[in-house]
Short mmCIF file of C-alpha atoms in Angstrom, two decimals:
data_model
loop_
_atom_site.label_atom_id
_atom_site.label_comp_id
_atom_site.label_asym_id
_atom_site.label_seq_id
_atom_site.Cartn_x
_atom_site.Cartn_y
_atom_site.Cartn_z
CA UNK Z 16 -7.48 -6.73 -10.82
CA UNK Z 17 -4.85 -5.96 -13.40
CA UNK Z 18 -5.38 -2.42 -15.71
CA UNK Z 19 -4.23 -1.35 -18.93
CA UNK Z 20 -3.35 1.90 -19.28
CA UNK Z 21 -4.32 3.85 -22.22
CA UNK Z 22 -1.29 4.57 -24.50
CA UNK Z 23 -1.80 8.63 -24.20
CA UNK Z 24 -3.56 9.22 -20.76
CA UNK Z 25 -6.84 11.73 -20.57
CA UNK Z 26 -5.84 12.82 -17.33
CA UNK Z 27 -4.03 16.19 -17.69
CA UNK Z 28 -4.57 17.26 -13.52
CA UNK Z 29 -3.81 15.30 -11.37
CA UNK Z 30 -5.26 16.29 -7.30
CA UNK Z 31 -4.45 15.30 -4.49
CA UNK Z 32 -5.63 15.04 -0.88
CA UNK Z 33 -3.46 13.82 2.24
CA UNK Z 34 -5.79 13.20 5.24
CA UNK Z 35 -4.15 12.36 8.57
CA UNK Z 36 -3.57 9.39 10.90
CA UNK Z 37 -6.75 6.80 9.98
CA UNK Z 38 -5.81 2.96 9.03
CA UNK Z 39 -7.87 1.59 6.14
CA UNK Z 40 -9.96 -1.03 8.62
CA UNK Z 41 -10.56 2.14 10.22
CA UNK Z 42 -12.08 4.38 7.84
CA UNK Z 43 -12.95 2.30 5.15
CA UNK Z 44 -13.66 -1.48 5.99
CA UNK Z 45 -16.77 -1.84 6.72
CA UNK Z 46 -16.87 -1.23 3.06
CA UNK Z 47 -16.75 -4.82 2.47
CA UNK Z 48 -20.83 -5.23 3.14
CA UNK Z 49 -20.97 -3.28 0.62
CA UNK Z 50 -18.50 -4.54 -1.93
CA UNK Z 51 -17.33 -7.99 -1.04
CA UNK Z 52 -13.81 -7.68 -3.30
CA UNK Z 53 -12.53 -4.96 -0.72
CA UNK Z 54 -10.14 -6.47 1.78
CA UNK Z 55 -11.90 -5.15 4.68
CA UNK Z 56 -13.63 -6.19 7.83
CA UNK Z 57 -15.51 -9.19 8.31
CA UNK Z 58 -18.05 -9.05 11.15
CA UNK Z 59 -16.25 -11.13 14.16
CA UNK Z 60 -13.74 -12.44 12.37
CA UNK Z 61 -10.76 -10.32 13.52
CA UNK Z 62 -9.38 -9.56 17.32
CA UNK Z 63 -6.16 -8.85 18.96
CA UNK Z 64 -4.79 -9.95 22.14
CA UNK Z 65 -4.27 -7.51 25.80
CA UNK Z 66 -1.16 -9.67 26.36
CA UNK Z 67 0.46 -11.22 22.81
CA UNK Z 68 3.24 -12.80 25.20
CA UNK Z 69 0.45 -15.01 26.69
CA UNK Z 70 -1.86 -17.59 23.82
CA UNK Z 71 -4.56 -17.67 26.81
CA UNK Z 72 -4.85 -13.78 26.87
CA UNK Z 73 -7.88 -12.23 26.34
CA UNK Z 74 -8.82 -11.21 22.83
CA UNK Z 75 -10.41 -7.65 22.05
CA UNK Z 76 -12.84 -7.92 18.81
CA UNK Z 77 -12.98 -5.93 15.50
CA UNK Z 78 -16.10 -3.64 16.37
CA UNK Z 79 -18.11 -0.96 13.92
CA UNK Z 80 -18.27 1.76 16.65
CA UNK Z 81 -16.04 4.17 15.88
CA UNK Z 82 -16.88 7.72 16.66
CA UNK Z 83 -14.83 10.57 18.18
CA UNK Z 84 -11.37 9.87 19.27
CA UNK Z 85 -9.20 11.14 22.37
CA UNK Z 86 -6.57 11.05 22.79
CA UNK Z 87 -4.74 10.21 19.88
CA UNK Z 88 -3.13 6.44 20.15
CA UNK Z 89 0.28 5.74 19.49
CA UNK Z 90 2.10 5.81 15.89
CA UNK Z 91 5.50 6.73 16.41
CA UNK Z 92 7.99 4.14 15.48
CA UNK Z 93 8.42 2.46 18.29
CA UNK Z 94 4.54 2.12 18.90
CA UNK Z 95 4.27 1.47 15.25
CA UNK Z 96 6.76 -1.31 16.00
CA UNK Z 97 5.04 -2.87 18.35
CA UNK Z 98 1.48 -2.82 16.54
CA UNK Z 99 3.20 -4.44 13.33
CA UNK Z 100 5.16 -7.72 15.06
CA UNK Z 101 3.31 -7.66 18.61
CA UNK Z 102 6.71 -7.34 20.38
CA UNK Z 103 8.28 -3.47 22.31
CA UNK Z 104 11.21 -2.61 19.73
CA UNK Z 105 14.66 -3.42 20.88
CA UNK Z 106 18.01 -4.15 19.31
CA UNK Z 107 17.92 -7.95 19.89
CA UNK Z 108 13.70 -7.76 18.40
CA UNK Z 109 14.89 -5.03 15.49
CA UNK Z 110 17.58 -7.22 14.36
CA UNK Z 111 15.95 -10.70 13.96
CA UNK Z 112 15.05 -11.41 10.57
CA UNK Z 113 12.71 -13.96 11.38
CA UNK Z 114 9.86 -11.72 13.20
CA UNK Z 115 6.94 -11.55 11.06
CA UNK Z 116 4.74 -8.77 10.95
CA UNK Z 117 1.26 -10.14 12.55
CA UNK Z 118 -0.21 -7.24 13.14
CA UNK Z 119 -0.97 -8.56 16.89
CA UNK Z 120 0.00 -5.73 18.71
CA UNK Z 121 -2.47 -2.85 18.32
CA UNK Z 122 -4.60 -3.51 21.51
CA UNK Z 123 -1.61 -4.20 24.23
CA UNK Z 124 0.03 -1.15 22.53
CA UNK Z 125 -3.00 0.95 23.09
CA UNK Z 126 -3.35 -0.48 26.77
CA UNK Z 127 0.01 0.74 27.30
CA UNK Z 128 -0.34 4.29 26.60
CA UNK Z 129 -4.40 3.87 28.36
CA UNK Z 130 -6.71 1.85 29.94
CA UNK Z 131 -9.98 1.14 27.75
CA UNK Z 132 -7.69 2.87 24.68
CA UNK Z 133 -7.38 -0.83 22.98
CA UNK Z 134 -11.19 -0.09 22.04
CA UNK Z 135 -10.54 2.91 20.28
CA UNK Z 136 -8.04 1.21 18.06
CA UNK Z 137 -10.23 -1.96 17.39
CA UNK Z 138 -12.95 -0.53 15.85
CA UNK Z 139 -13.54 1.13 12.62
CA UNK Z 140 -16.53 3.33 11.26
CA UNK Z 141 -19.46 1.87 9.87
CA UNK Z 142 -19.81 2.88 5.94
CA UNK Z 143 -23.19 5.55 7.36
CA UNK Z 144 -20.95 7.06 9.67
CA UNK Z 145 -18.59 8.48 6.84
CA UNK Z 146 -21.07 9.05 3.63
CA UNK Z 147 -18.90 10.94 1.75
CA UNK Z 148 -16.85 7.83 0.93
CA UNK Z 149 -19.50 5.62 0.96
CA UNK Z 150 -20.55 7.35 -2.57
CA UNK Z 151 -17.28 7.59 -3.70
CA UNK Z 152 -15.95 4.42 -2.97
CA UNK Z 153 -19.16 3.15 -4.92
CA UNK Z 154 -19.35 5.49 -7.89
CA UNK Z 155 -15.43 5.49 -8.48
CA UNK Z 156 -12.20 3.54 -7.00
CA UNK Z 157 -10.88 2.31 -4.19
CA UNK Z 158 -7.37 0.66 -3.60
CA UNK Z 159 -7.67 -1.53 -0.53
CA UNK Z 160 -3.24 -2.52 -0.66
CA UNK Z 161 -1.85 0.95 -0.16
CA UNK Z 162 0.63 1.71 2.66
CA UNK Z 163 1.94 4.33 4.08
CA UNK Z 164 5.86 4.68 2.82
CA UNK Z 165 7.64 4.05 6.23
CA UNK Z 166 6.30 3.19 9.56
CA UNK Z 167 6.12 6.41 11.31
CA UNK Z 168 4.51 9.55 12.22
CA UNK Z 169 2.78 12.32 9.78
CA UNK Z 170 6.08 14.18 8.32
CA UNK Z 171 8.22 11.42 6.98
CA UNK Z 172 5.14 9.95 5.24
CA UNK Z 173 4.61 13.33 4.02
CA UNK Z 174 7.80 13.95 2.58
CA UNK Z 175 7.64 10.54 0.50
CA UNK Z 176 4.08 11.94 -0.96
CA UNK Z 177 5.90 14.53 -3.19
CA UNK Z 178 9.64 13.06 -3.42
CA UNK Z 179 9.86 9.98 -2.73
CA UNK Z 180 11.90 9.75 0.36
CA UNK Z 181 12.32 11.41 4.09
CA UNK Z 182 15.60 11.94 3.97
CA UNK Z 183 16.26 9.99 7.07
CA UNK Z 184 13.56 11.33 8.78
CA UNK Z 185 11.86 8.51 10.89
CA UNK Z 186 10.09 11.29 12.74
CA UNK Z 187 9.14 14.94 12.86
CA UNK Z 188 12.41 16.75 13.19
CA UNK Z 189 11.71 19.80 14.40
CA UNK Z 190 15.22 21.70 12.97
CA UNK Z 191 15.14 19.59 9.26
CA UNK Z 192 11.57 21.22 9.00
CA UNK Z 193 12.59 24.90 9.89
CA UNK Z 194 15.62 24.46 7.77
CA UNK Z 195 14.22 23.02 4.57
CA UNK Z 196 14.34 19.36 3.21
CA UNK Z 197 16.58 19.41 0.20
CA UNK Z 198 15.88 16.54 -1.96
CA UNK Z 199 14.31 17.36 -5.46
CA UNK Z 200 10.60 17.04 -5.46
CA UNK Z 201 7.80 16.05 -8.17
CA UNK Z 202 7.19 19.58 -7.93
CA UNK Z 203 10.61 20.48 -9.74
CA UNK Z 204 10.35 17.61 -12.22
CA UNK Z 205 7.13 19.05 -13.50
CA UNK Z 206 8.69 22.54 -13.86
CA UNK Z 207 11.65 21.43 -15.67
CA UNK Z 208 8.95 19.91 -18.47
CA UNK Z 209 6.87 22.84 -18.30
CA UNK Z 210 4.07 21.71 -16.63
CA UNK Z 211 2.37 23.69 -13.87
CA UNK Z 212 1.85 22.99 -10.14
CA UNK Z 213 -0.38 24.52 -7.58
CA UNK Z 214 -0.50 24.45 -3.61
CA UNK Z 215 -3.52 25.37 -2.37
CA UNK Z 216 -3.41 25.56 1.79
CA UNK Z 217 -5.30 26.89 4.85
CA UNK Z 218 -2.80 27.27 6.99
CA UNK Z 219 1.05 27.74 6.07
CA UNK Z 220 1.53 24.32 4.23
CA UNK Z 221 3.75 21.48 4.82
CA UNK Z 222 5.08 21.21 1.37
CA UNK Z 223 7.58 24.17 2.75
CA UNK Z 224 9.13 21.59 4.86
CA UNK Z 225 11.05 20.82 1.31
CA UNK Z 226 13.45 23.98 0.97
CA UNK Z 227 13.29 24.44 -2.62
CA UNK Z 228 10.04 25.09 -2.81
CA UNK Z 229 10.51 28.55 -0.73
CA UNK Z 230 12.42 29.68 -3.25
CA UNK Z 231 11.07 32.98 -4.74
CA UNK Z 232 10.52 31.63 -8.24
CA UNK Z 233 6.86 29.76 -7.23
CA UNK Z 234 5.87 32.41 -4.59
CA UNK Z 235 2.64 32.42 -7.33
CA UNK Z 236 2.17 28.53 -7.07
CA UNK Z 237 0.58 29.10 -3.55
CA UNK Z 238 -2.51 29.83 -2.96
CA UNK Z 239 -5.54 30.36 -0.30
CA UNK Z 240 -7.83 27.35 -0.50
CA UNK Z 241 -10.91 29.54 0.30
CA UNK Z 242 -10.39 32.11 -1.45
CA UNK Z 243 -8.52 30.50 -4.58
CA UNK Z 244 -9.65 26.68 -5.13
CA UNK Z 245 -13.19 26.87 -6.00
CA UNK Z 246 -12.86 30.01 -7.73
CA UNK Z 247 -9.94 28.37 -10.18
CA UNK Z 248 -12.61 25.05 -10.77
CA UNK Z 249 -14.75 27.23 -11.93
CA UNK Z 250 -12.39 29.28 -14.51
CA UNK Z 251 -11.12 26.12 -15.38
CA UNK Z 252 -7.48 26.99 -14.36
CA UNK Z 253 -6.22 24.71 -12.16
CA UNK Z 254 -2.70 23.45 -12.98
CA UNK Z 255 -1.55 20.16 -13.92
CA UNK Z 256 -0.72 19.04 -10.84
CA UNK Z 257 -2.75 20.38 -7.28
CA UNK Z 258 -1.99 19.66 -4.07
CA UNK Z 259 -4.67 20.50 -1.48
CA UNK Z 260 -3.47 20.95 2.22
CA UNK Z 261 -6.55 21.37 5.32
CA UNK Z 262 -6.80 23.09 8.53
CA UNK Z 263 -4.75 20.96 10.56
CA UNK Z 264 -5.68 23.00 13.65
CA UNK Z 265 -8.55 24.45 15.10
CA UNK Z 266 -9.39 27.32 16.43
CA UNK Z 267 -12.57 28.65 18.59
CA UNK Z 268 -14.05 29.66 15.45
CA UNK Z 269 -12.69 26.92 12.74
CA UNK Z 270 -12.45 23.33 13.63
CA UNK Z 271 -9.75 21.14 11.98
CA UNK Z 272 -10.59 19.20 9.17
CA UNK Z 273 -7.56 16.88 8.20
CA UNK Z 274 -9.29 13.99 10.22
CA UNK Z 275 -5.93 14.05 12.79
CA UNK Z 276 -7.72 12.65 16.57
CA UNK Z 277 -9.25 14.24 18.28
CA UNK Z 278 -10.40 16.21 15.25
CA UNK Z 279 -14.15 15.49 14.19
CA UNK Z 280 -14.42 12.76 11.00
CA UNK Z 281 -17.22 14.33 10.07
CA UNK Z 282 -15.73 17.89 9.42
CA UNK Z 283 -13.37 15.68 7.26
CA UNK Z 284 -16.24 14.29 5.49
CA UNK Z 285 -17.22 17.97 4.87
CA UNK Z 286 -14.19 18.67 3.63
CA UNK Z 287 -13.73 16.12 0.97
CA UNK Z 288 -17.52 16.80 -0.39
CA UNK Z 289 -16.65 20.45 -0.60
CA UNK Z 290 -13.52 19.70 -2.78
CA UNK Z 291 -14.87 17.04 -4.80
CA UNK Z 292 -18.11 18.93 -5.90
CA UNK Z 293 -16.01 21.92 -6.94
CA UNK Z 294 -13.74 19.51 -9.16
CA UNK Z 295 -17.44 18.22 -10.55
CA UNK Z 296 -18.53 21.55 -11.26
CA UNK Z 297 -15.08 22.44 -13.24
CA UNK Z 298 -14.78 22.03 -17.39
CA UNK Z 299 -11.80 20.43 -16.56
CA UNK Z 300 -13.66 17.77 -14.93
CA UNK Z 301 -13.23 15.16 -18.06
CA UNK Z 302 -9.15 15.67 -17.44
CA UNK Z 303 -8.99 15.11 -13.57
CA UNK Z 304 -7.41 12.33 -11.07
CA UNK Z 305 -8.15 13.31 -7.84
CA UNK Z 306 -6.45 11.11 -5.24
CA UNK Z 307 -7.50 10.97 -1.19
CA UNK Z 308 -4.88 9.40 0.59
CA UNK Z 309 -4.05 8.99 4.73
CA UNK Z 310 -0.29 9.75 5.53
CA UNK Z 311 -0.09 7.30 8.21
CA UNK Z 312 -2.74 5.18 10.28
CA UNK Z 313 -2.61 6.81 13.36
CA UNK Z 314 -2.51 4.21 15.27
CA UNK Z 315 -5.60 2.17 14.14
CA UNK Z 316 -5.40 -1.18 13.71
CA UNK Z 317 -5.36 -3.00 10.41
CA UNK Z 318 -5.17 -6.07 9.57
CA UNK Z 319 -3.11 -6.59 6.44
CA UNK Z 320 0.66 -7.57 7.14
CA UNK Z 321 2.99 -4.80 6.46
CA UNK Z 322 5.31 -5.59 3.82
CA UNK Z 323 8.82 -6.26 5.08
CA UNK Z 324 10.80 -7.48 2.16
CA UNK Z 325 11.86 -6.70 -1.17
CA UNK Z 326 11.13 -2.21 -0.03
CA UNK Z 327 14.21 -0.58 -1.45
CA UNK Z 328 15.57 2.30 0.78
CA UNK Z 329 14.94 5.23 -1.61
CA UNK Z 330 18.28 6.83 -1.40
CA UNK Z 331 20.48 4.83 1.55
CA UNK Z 332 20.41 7.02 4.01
CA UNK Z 333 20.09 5.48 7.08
CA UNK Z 334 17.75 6.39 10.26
CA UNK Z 335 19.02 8.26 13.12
CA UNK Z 336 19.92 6.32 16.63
CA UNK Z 337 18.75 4.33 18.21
CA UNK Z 338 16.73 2.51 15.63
CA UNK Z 339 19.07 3.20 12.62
CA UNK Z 340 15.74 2.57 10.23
CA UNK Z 341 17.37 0.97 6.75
CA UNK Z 342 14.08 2.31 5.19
CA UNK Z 343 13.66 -1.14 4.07
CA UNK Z 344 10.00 -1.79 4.62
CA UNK Z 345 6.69 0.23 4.60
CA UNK Z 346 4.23 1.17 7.07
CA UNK Z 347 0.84 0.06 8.07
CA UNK Z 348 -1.74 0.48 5.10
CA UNK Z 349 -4.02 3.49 4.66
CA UNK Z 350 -7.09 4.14 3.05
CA UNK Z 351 -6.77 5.23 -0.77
CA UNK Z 352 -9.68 6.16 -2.84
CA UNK Z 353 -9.22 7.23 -6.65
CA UNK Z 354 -12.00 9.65 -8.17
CA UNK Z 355 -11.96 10.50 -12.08
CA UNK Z 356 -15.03 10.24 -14.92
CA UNK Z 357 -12.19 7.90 -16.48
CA UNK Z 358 -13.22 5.25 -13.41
CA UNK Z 359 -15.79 2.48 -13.61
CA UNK Z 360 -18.22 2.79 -10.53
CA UNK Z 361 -17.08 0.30 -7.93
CA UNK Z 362 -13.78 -0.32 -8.71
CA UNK Z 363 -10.96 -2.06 -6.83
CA UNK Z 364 -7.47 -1.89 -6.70
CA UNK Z 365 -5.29 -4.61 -5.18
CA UNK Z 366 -1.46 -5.23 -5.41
CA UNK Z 367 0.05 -3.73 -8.64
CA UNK Z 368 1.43 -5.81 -11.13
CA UNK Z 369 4.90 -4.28 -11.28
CA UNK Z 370 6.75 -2.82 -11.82
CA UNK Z 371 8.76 -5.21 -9.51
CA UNK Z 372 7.60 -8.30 -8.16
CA UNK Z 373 7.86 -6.64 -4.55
CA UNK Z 374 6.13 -3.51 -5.59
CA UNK Z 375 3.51 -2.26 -3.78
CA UNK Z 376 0.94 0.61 -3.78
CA UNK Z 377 2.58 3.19 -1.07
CA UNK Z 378 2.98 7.41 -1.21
CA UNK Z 379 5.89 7.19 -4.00
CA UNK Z 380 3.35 5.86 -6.08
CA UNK Z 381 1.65 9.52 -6.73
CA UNK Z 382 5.30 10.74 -7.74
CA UNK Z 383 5.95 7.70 -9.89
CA UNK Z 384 2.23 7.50 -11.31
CA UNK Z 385 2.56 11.64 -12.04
CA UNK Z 386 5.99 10.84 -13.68
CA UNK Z 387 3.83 8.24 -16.18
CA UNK Z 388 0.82 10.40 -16.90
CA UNK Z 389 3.34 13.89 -17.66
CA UNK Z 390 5.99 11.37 -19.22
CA UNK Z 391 8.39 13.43 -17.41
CA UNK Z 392 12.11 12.44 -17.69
CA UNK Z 393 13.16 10.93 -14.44
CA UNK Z 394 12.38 9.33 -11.24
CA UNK Z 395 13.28 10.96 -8.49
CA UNK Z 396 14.40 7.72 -6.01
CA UNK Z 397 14.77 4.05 -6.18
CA UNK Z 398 11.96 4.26 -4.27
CA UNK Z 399 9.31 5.67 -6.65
CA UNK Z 400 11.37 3.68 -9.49
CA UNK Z 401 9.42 0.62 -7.30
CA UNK Z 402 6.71 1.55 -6.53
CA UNK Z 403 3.36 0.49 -7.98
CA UNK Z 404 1.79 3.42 -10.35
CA UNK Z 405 -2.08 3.56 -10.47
CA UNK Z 406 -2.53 5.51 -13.80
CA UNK Z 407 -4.37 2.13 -15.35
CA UNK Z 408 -6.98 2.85 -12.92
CA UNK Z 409 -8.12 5.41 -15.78
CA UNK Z 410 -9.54 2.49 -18.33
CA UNK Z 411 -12.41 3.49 -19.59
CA UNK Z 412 -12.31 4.92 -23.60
CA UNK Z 413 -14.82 7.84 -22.51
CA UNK Z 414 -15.64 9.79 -19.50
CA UNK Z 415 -18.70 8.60 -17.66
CA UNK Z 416 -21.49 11.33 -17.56
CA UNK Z 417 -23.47 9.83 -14.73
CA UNK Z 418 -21.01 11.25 -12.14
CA UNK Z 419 -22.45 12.39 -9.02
CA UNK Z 420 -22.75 16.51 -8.98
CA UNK Z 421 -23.41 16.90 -5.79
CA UNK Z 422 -22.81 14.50 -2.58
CA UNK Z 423 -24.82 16.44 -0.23
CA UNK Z 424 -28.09 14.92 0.35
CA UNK Z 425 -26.35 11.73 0.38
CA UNK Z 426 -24.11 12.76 3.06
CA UNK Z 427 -27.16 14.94 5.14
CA UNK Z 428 -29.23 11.67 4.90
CA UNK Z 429 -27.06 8.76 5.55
CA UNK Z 430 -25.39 11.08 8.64
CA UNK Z 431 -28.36 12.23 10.23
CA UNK Z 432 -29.53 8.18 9.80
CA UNK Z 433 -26.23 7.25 11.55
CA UNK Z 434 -27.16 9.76 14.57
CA UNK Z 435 -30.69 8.72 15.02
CA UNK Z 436 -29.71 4.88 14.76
CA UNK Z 437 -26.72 5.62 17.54
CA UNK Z 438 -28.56 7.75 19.45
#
């Protein structure tokens, strides 16, 4: 479905939510039963084989019976690698143009790593198991062609979320995160126009992985989700652009939320409902965006093909050894769903109409869709340049007034259905 956007965009804050390590079969198709334009799952219909080298191999089938996950399955490159084109990564496999991502490799990966673990990465959750999106992948948006920016663990994919590029970061280096990324960041963009920008975290946030944002100067543009967020919906101050970073660890008294294995979905599911009903609740409700993305899939098997071709490296720096990454194609897609008044109820979002013909829907889109919405002055890579910008998504002439206030007894019901039925 192609959008128009509206010449002077309603939207004037933008939110956004990373979530951790979940494909989009995983989390969200199943969704398909209940919208048949999602590019989801299909009962029976998908499978991947314990031995790809062999066509007489057994074949391990696309379940719904996801629950809780441990250990976590593989998603560094390498494994990545293998999941995408079905093959272990070496020079003579990296460097032959022909190999085509079939997205055949997910289960013998998994068996590698663990027996029985080729189960935990062919199946997905059924759409009672995680309510909260249920709703709002019915009442608002959902964009079923959105990959992660490079095929990789958490950090890189981070990094591209708010500039665009890893800086040659194909995994999480340890001494580039003490010492502080240095590209430029959306963050700095929207300063220089005199917009405002707000981090609000649980625990010491990622976004100080990028150096400039330690400096001095936006000390005031962090701030303590529980004690800050729901407190600025309601004062109707949050700033034009929020970013929104979860307990990625848990304590004995606080369990982690981000959705990472072996964390609990349904603390994520929480989590998201707590956030989204405090946006509701806001007066600036009629001028929000609020975006849920997954940095990476974690592992989880999907079953849309990776693009490979036509991804321009964002800045040409190239990988470190041994894989010497050209940054020239994206990861394995993620779930994406896209939550404003603005939205019609049951919307979906497939492959963007430019503004290439390669583009796709990936993490540089949030940059390059903020860029469009602020009309700031720049892009910030060749990478966001590309990407796909979801801003059109916002095409209706007046806010809806039938959004949902309050997701709770839809999530209490349709959960405690899920345990009783699974019981």
């Amino acid at each position: 479905m192609a959008y128009e956007a509206p010449t002077q965009s309603p939207i004037k804050t933008v939110v956004v939510l990373v979530q951790e390590n979940r494909s989009f079969d995983h989390m969200l198709g199943w969704m398909k039963s209940l919208n048949p334009e999602i590019d989801g799952v299909k009962p029976h219909a998908l499978s991947n084989p314990l031995l790809t080298s062999s066509p007489s191999s057994n074949r391990v089938h696309y379940g719904d019976n996801s629950g809780y996950v441990e250990p976590d399955p593989g998603h560094s490159f390498e494994a990545t690698y293998q999941q995408v084109f079905g093959v272990p990564w070496t020079e003579t496999s990296a460097s032959n143009d022909l190999l085509l991502p079939t997205m055949e490799g997910f289960a013998q990966q998994a068996e590698s790593i663990s027996n029985g673990m080729s189960d935990v990465v062919m199946n997905g959750f059924k759409p009672e198991a995680v309510p909260v999106y249920k709703e709002l992948v019915s009442e608002f948006a959902v964009c079923d062609r959105w990959f992660s920016s490079i095929p990789t663990l958490t950090q890189p994919n981070r990094l591209y979320v708010h500039s665009a590029t890893s800086y040659g970061a194909t995994s999480n280096d340890n001494k580039m995160m003490i010492e502080g990324y240095p590209q430029k960041t959306i963050f700095e963009s929207l300063d220089e126009a005199d917009f405002s920008f707000g981090i609000y975290y649980a625990y010491p946030p990622s976004t100080l992985f990028f150096r400039n944002l330690r400096k001095l100067k936006y000390v005031n543009n962090f701030h303590q989700f529980d004690l800050h967020f729901k407190r600025h919906c309601e004062e109707g101050k949050l700033p034009n652009y929020v970013v929104i970073e979860q307990r990625y660890f848990e304590t004995k008294l606080l369990p982690g939320n981000d959705d990472h294995p072996s964390h609990d979905v349904s603390e994520g599911q929480k989590f998201v409902k707590q956030v989204y009903e405090a946006l509701r609740a806001s007066p600036q409700w009629n001028e929000i965006l609020f975006v849920v993305v997954y940095d990476e899939h974690g592992g989880f098997y999907d079953h849309v093909p990776t693009p490979v071709t036509g991804v321009p490296s964002p800045d040409g720096i190239v990988g470190p050894e041994p894989y010497k990454f050209q940054f020239d194609r994206l990861g394995v897609r993620v779930p994406a769903i896209l939550i404003s008044p603005w939205i019609e109820p049951g919307t979906v979002l497939h492959k963007p109409s430019g503004p290439y013909p390669t583009s796709e829907f990936e993490h540089s889109s949030i940059p390059a869709t903020v860029k469009k919405i602020f009309n700031l002055k720049e892009f910030l890579t060749k990478r966001d340049a590309w990407a796909g910008t979801f801003e059109g998504v916002v095409n209706r002439t007046t806010p809806r007034t039938d959004c949902p206030g309050n997701l709770y007894y839809a999530f209490a019901s349709s959960f405690n259905l899920y345990l009783l039925l699974t019981a």
